[in-house]
Short mmCIF file of C-alpha atoms and ligand atoms in Angstrom, two decimals:
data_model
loop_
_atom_site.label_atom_id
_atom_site.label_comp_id
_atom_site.label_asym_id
_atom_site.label_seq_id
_atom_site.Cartn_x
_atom_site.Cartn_y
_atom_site.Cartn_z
CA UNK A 1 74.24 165.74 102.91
CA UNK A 2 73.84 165.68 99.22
CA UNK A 3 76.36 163.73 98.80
CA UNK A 4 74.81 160.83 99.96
CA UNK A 5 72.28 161.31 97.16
CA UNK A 6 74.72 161.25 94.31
CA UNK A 7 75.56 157.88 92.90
CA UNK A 8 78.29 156.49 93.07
CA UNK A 9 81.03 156.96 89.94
CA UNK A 10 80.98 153.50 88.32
CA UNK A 11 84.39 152.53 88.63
CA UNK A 12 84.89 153.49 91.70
CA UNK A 13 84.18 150.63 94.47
CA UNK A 14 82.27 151.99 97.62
CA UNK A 15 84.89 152.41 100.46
CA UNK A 16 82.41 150.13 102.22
CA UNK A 17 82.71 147.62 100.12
CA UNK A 18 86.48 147.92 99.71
CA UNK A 19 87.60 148.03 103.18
CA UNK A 20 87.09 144.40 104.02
CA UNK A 21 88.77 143.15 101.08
CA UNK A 22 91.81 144.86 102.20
CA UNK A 23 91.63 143.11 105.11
CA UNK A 24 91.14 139.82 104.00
CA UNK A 25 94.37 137.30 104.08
CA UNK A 26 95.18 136.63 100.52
CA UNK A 27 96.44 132.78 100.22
CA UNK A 28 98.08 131.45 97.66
CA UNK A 29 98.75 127.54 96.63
CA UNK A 30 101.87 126.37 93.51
CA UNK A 31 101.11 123.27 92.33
CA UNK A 32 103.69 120.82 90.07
CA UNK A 33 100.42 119.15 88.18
CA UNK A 34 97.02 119.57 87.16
CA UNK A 35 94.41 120.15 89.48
CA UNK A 36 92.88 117.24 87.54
CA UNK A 37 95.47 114.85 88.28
CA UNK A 38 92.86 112.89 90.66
CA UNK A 39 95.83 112.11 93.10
CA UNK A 40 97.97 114.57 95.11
CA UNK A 41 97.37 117.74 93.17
CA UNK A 42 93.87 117.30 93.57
CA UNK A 43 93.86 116.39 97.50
CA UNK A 44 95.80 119.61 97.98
CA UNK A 45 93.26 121.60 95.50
CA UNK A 46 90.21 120.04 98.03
CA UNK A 47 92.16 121.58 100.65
CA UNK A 48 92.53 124.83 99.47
CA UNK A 49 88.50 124.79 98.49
CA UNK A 50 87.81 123.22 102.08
CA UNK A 51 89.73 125.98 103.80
CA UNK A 52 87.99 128.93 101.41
CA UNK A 53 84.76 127.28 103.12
CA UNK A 54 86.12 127.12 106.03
CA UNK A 55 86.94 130.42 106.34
CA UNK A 56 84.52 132.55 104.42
CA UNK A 57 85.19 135.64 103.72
CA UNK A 58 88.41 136.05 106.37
CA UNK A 59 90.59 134.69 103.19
CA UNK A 60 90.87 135.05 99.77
CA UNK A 61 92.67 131.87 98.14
CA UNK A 62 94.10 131.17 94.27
CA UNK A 63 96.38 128.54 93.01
CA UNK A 64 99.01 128.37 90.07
CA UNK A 65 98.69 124.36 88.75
CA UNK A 66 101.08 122.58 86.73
CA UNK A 67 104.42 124.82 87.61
CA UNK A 68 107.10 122.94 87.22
CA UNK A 69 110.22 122.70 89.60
CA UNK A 70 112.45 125.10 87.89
CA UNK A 71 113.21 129.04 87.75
CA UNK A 72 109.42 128.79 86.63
CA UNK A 73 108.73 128.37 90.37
CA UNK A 74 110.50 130.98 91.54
CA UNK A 75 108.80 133.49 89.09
CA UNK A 76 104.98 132.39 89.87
CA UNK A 77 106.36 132.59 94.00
CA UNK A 78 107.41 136.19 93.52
CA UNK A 79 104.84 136.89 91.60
CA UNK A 80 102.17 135.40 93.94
CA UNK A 81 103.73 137.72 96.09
CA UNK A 82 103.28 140.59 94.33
CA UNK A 83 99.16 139.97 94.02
CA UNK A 84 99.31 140.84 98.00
CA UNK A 85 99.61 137.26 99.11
CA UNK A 86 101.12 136.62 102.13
CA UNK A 87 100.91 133.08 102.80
CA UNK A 88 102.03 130.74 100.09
CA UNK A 89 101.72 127.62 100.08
CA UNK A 90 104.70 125.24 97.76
CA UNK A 91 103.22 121.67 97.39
CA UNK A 92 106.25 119.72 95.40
CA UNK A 93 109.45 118.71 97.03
CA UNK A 94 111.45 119.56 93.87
CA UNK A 95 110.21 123.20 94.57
CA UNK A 96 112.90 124.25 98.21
CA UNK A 97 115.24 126.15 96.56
CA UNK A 98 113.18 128.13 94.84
CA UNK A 99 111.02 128.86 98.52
CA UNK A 100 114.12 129.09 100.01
CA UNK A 101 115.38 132.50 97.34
CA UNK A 102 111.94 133.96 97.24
CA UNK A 103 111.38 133.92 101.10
CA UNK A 104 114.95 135.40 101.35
CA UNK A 105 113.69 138.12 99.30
CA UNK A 106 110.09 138.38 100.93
CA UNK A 107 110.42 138.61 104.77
CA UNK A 108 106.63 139.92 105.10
CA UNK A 109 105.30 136.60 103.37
CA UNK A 110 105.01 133.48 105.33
CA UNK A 111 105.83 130.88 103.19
CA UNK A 112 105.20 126.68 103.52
CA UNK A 113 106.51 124.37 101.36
CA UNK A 114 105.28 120.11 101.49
CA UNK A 115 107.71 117.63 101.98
CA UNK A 116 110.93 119.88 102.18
CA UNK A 117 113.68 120.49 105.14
CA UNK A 118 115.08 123.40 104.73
CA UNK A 119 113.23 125.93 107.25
CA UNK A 120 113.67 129.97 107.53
CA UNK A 121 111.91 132.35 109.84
CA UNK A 122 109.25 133.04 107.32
CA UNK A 123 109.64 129.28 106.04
CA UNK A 124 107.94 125.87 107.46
CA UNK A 125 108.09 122.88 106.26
CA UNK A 126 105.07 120.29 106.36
CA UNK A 127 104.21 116.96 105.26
CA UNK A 128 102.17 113.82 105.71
CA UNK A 129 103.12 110.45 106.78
CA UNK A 130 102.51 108.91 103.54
CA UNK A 131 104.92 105.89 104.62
CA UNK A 132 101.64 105.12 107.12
CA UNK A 133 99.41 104.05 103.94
CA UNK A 134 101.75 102.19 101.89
CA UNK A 135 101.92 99.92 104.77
CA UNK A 136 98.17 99.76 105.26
CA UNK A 137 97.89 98.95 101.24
CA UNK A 138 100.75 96.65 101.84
CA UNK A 139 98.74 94.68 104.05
CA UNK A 140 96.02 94.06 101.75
CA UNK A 141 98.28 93.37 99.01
CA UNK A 142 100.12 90.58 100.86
CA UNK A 143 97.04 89.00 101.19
CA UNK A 144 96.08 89.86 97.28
CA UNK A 145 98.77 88.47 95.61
CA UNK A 146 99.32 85.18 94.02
CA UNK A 147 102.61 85.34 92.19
CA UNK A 148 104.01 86.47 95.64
CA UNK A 149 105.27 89.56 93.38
CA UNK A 150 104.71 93.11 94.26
CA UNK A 151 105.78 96.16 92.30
CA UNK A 152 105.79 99.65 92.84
CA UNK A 153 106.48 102.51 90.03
CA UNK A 154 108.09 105.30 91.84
CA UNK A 155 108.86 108.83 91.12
CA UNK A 156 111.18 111.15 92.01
CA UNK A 157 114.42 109.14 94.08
CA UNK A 158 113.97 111.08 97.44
CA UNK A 159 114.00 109.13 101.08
CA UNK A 160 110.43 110.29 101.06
CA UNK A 161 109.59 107.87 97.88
CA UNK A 162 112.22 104.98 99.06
CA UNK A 163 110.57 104.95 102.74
CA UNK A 164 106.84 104.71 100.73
CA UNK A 165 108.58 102.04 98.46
CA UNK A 166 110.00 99.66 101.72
CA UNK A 167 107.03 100.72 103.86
CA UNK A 168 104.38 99.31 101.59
CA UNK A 169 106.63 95.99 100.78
CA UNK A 170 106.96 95.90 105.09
CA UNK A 171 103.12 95.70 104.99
CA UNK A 172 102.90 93.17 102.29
CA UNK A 173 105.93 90.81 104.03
CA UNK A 174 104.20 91.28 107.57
CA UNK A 175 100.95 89.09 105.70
CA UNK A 176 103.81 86.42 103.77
CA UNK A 177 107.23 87.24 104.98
CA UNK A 178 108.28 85.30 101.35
CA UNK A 179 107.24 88.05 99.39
CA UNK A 180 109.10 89.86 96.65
CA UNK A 181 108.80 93.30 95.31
CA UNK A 182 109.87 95.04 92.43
CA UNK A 183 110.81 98.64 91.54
CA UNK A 184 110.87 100.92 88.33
CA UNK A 185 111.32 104.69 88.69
CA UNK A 186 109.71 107.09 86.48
CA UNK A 187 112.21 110.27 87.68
CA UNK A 188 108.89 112.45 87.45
CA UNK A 189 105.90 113.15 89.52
CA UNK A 190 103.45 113.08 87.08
CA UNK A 191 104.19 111.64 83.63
CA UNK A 192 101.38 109.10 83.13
CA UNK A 193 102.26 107.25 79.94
CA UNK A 194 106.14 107.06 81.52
CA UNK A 195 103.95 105.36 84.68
CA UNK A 196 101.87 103.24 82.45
CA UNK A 197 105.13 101.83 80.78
CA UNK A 198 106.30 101.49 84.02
CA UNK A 199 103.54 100.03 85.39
CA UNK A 200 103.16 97.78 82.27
CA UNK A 201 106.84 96.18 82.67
CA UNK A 202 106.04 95.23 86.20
CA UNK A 203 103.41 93.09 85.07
CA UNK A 204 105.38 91.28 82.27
CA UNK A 205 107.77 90.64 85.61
CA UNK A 206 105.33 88.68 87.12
CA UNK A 207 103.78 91.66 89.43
CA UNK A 208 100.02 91.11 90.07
CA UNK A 209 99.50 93.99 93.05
CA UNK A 210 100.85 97.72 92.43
CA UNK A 211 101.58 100.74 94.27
CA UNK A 212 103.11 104.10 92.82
CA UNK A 213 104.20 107.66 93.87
CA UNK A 214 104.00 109.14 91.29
CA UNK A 215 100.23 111.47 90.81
CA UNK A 216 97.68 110.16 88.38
CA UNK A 217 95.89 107.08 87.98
CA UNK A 218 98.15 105.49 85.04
CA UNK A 219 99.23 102.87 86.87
CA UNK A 220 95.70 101.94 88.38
CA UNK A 221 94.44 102.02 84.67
CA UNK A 222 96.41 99.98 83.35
CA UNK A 223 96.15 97.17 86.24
CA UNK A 224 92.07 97.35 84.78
CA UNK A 225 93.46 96.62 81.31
CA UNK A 226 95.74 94.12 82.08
CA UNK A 227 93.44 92.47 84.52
CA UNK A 228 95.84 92.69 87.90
CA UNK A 229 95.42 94.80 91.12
CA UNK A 230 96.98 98.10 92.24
CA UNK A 231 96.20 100.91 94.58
CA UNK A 232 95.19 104.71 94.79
CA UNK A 233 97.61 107.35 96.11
CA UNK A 234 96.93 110.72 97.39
CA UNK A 235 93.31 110.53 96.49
CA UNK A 236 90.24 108.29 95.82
CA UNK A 237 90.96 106.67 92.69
CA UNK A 238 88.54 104.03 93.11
CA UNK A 239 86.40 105.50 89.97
CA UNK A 240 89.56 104.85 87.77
CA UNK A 241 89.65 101.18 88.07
CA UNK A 242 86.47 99.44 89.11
CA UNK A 243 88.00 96.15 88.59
CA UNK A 244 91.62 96.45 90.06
CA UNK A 245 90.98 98.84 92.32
CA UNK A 246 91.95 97.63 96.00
CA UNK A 247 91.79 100.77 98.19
CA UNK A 248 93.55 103.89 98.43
CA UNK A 249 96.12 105.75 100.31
CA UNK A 250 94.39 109.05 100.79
CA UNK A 251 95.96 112.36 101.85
CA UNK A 252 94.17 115.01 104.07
CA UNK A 253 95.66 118.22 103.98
CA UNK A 254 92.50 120.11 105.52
CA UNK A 255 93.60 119.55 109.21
CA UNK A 256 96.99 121.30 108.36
CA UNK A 257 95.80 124.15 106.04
CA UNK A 258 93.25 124.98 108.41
CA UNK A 259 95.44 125.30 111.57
CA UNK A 260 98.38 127.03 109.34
CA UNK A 261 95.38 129.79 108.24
CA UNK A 262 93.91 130.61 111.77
CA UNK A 263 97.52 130.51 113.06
CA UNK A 264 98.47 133.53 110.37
CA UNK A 265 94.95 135.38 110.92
CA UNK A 266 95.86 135.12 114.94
CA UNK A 267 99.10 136.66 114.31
CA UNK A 268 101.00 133.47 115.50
CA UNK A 269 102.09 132.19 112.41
CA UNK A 270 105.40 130.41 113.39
CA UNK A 271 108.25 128.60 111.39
CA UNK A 272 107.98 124.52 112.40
CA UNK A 273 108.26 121.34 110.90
CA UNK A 274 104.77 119.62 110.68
CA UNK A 275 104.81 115.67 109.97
CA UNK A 276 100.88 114.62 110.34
CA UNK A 277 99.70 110.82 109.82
CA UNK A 278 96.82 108.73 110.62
CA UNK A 279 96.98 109.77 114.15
CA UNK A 280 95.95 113.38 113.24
CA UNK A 281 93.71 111.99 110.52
CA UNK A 282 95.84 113.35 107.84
CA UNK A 283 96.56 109.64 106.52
CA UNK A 284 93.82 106.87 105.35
CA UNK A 285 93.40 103.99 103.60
CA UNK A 286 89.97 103.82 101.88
CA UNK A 287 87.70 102.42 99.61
CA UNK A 288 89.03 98.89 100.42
CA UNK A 289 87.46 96.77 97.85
CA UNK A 290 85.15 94.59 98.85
CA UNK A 291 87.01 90.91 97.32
CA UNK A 292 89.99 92.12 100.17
CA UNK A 293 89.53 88.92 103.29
CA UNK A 294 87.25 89.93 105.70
CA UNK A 295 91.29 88.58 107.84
CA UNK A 296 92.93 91.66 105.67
CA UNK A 297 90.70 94.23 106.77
CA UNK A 298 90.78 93.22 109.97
CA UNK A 299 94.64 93.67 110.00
CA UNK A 300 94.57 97.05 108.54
CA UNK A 301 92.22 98.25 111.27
CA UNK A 302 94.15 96.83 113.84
CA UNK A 303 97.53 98.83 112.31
CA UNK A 304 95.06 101.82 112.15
CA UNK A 305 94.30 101.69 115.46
CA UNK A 306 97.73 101.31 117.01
CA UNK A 307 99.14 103.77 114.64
CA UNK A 308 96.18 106.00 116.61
CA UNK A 309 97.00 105.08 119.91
CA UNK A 310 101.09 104.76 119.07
CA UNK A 311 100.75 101.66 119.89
CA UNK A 312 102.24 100.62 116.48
CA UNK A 313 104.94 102.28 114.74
CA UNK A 314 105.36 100.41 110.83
CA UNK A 315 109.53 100.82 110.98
CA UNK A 316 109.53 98.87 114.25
CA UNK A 317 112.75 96.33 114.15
CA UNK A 318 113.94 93.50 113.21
CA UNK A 319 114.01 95.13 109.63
CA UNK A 320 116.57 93.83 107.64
CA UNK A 321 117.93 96.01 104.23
CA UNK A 322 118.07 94.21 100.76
CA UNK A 323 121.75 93.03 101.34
CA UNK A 324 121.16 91.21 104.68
CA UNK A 325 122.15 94.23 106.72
CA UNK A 326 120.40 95.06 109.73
CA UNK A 327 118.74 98.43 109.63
CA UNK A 328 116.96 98.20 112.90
CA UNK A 329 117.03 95.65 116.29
CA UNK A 330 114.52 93.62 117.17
CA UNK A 331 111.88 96.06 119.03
CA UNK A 332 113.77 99.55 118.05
CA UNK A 333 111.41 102.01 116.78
CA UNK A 334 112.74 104.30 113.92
CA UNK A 335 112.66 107.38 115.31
CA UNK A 336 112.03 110.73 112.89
CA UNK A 337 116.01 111.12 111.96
CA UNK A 338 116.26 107.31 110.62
CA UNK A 339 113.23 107.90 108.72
CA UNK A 340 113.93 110.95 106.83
CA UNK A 341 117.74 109.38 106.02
CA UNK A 342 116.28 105.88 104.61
CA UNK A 343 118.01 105.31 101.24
CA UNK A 344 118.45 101.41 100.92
CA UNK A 345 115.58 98.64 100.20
CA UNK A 346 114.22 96.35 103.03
CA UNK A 347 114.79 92.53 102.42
CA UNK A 348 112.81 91.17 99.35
CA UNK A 349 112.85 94.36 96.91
CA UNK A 350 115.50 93.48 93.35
CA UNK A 351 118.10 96.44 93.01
CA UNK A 352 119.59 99.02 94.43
CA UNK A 353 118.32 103.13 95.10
CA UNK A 354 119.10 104.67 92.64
CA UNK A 355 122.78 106.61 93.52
N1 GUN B 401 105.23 116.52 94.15
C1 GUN B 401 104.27 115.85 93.52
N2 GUN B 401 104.00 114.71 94.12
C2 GUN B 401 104.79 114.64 95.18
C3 GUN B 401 104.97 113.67 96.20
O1 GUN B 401 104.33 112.61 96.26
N3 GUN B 401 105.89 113.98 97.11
C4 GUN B 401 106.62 115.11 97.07
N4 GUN B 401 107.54 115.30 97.98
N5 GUN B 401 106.48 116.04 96.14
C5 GUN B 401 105.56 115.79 95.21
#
């Protein structure tokens, strides 16, 4: 009994106090740009904060930002590893093959990487139906512009981007079937004075409404400077660009991070293939400015709503590629395989993917 009197050695923790930590489920999230990067770094980063709420002290979460898609990744993976994490989350596409070694390596970590296909036992894949707001900010840019000229500066040539690319011009053309779109590609996901040149060469082509996928606000910024509209992607970029600012395509990771954590701390973590939209409230379109037609909101809710109730699906046929080919009959829905294997433009858009 006198040892309960003695204090405790300094740098030693109590057992009490020690015990729990060792119990808790260490989490771990990669990241290709900053955390500050206001688009979809920065949607994943509220995530990972939302889920640390969420879950109290059951997890114990970090992230690695701005890794890029190289060996690099594979190092910080390992590493994370090594800390005692044993879920890890991979949020860039560019980042599979690097999952893929690691998780060879590391059976006991459960591993999920965005926007990927390649699956393992202790590998999912998971990503959101981005394609769903390009068409909702398509809508309100066919009713935005006047040169009958849309542009979009795109990242990294994957279907992913190309099906975000048609998507949005589908939702512009469903307002003004006449409409024309134009791309330039970047080859990067975040490089924002590549997207501001990018973004800046669309306008001197006669663009006046702008989407990108690539992650920071460049291209919003310079719309404000050059006095022309474009959208948010990934997150709220409304504060950006006041002026040009016409809503944004917002990505909610929350709903998936939270149901991939109590699935591990249940013991049920499983290998799958997650694809969430607006339907599971992973996908919005916010923040629609307020000079958008009353007529243009009232479209967009009425895609919402069907794309809630699967009443509307936004690669729904007759679509029609950019050399007159048809993609998809009248009234055939795209189902998940013709989705993930679009690499050609829709009627309207100049050029060709990039080979
Ligand atoms: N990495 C950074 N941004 C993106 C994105 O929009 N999509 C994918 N697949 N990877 C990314």
């Amino acid at each position: 009994c006198g040892k309960k009197e003695e204090p405790a050695a300094p740098a030693a923790p109590a057992p009490a106090a020690a015990a729990p930590a060792a119990d808790k489920l260490k989490v771990s999230f990669m990241y290709v740009s900053p955390i500050g990067d206001g688009g979809w770094t920065f949607q994943h980063e509220l995530a990972r904060k939302a889920i640390a709420q969420k879950f109290g002290d059951k997890i114990e979460t970090s992230m690695v930002e701005s890794v890029p898609e190289s060996a690099d990744a594979e190092r910080v993976l390992r590493d994370m590893a090594g800390q005692g994490n044993k879920l890890i989350f991979a949020t860039s596409f560019g980042y599979q093959e690097f999952v893929q070694k690691a998780a060879a390596d590391l059976p006991n970590v459960k591993f999920e990487h965005a926007t990927g296909y390649k699956q393992a036992d202790n590998v999912a894949v998971y990503d959101t139906k981005t394609f769903e707001g390009a068409y909702l900010a398509g809508i309100v840019a066919g009713s935005m512009t006047k040169t009958k000229t849309v542009g979009v500066v795109a990242s990294v040539p994957i279907p992913e981007v190309v099906r975000n690319i048609n998507s949005f011009v589908l939702g512009a053309q469903s307002v003004d079937p006449s409409i024309q779109a134009k791309v330039v590609w970047v080859n990067e996901w975040f490089a924002p004075p590549k997207e501001s040149e990018a973004a800046t060469s669309l306008i001197n082509g006669g663009v006046d409404v702008m989407y990108q996928n690539t992650n920071s606000p460049a291209v919003l910024k310079t719309a404000e400077e050059r006095g022309v509209y474009a959208f948010g992607k990934d997150g709220d970029m409304s504060a950006f660009a006041p002026k040009a600012h016409l809503g944004s395509a917002v990505i909610d990771w929350t709903p998936y991070y939270s149901k991939v954590v109590e699935d591990t701390l249940a013991g049920k973590w499983q290998s799958g293939n997650f694809w969430w939209g607006v339907k599971e409230g992973a996908m919005d379109l916010v923040k629609i400015a307020d000079q958008v037609p009353q007529e243009a909101k009232d479209k967009v809710a009425k895609a919402k709503q069907g794309l809630k109730d699967g009443s509307f699906a936004v690669w729904t046929g007759p679509i029609v590629d950019n050399k007159g080919q048809e993609v998809l009959a009248s009234g055939v829905v795209g189902d998940d395989a013709f989705l993930r294997g679009i690499n050609f433009y829709v009627k309207g858009i100049e050029g060709a993917v990039p080979g």
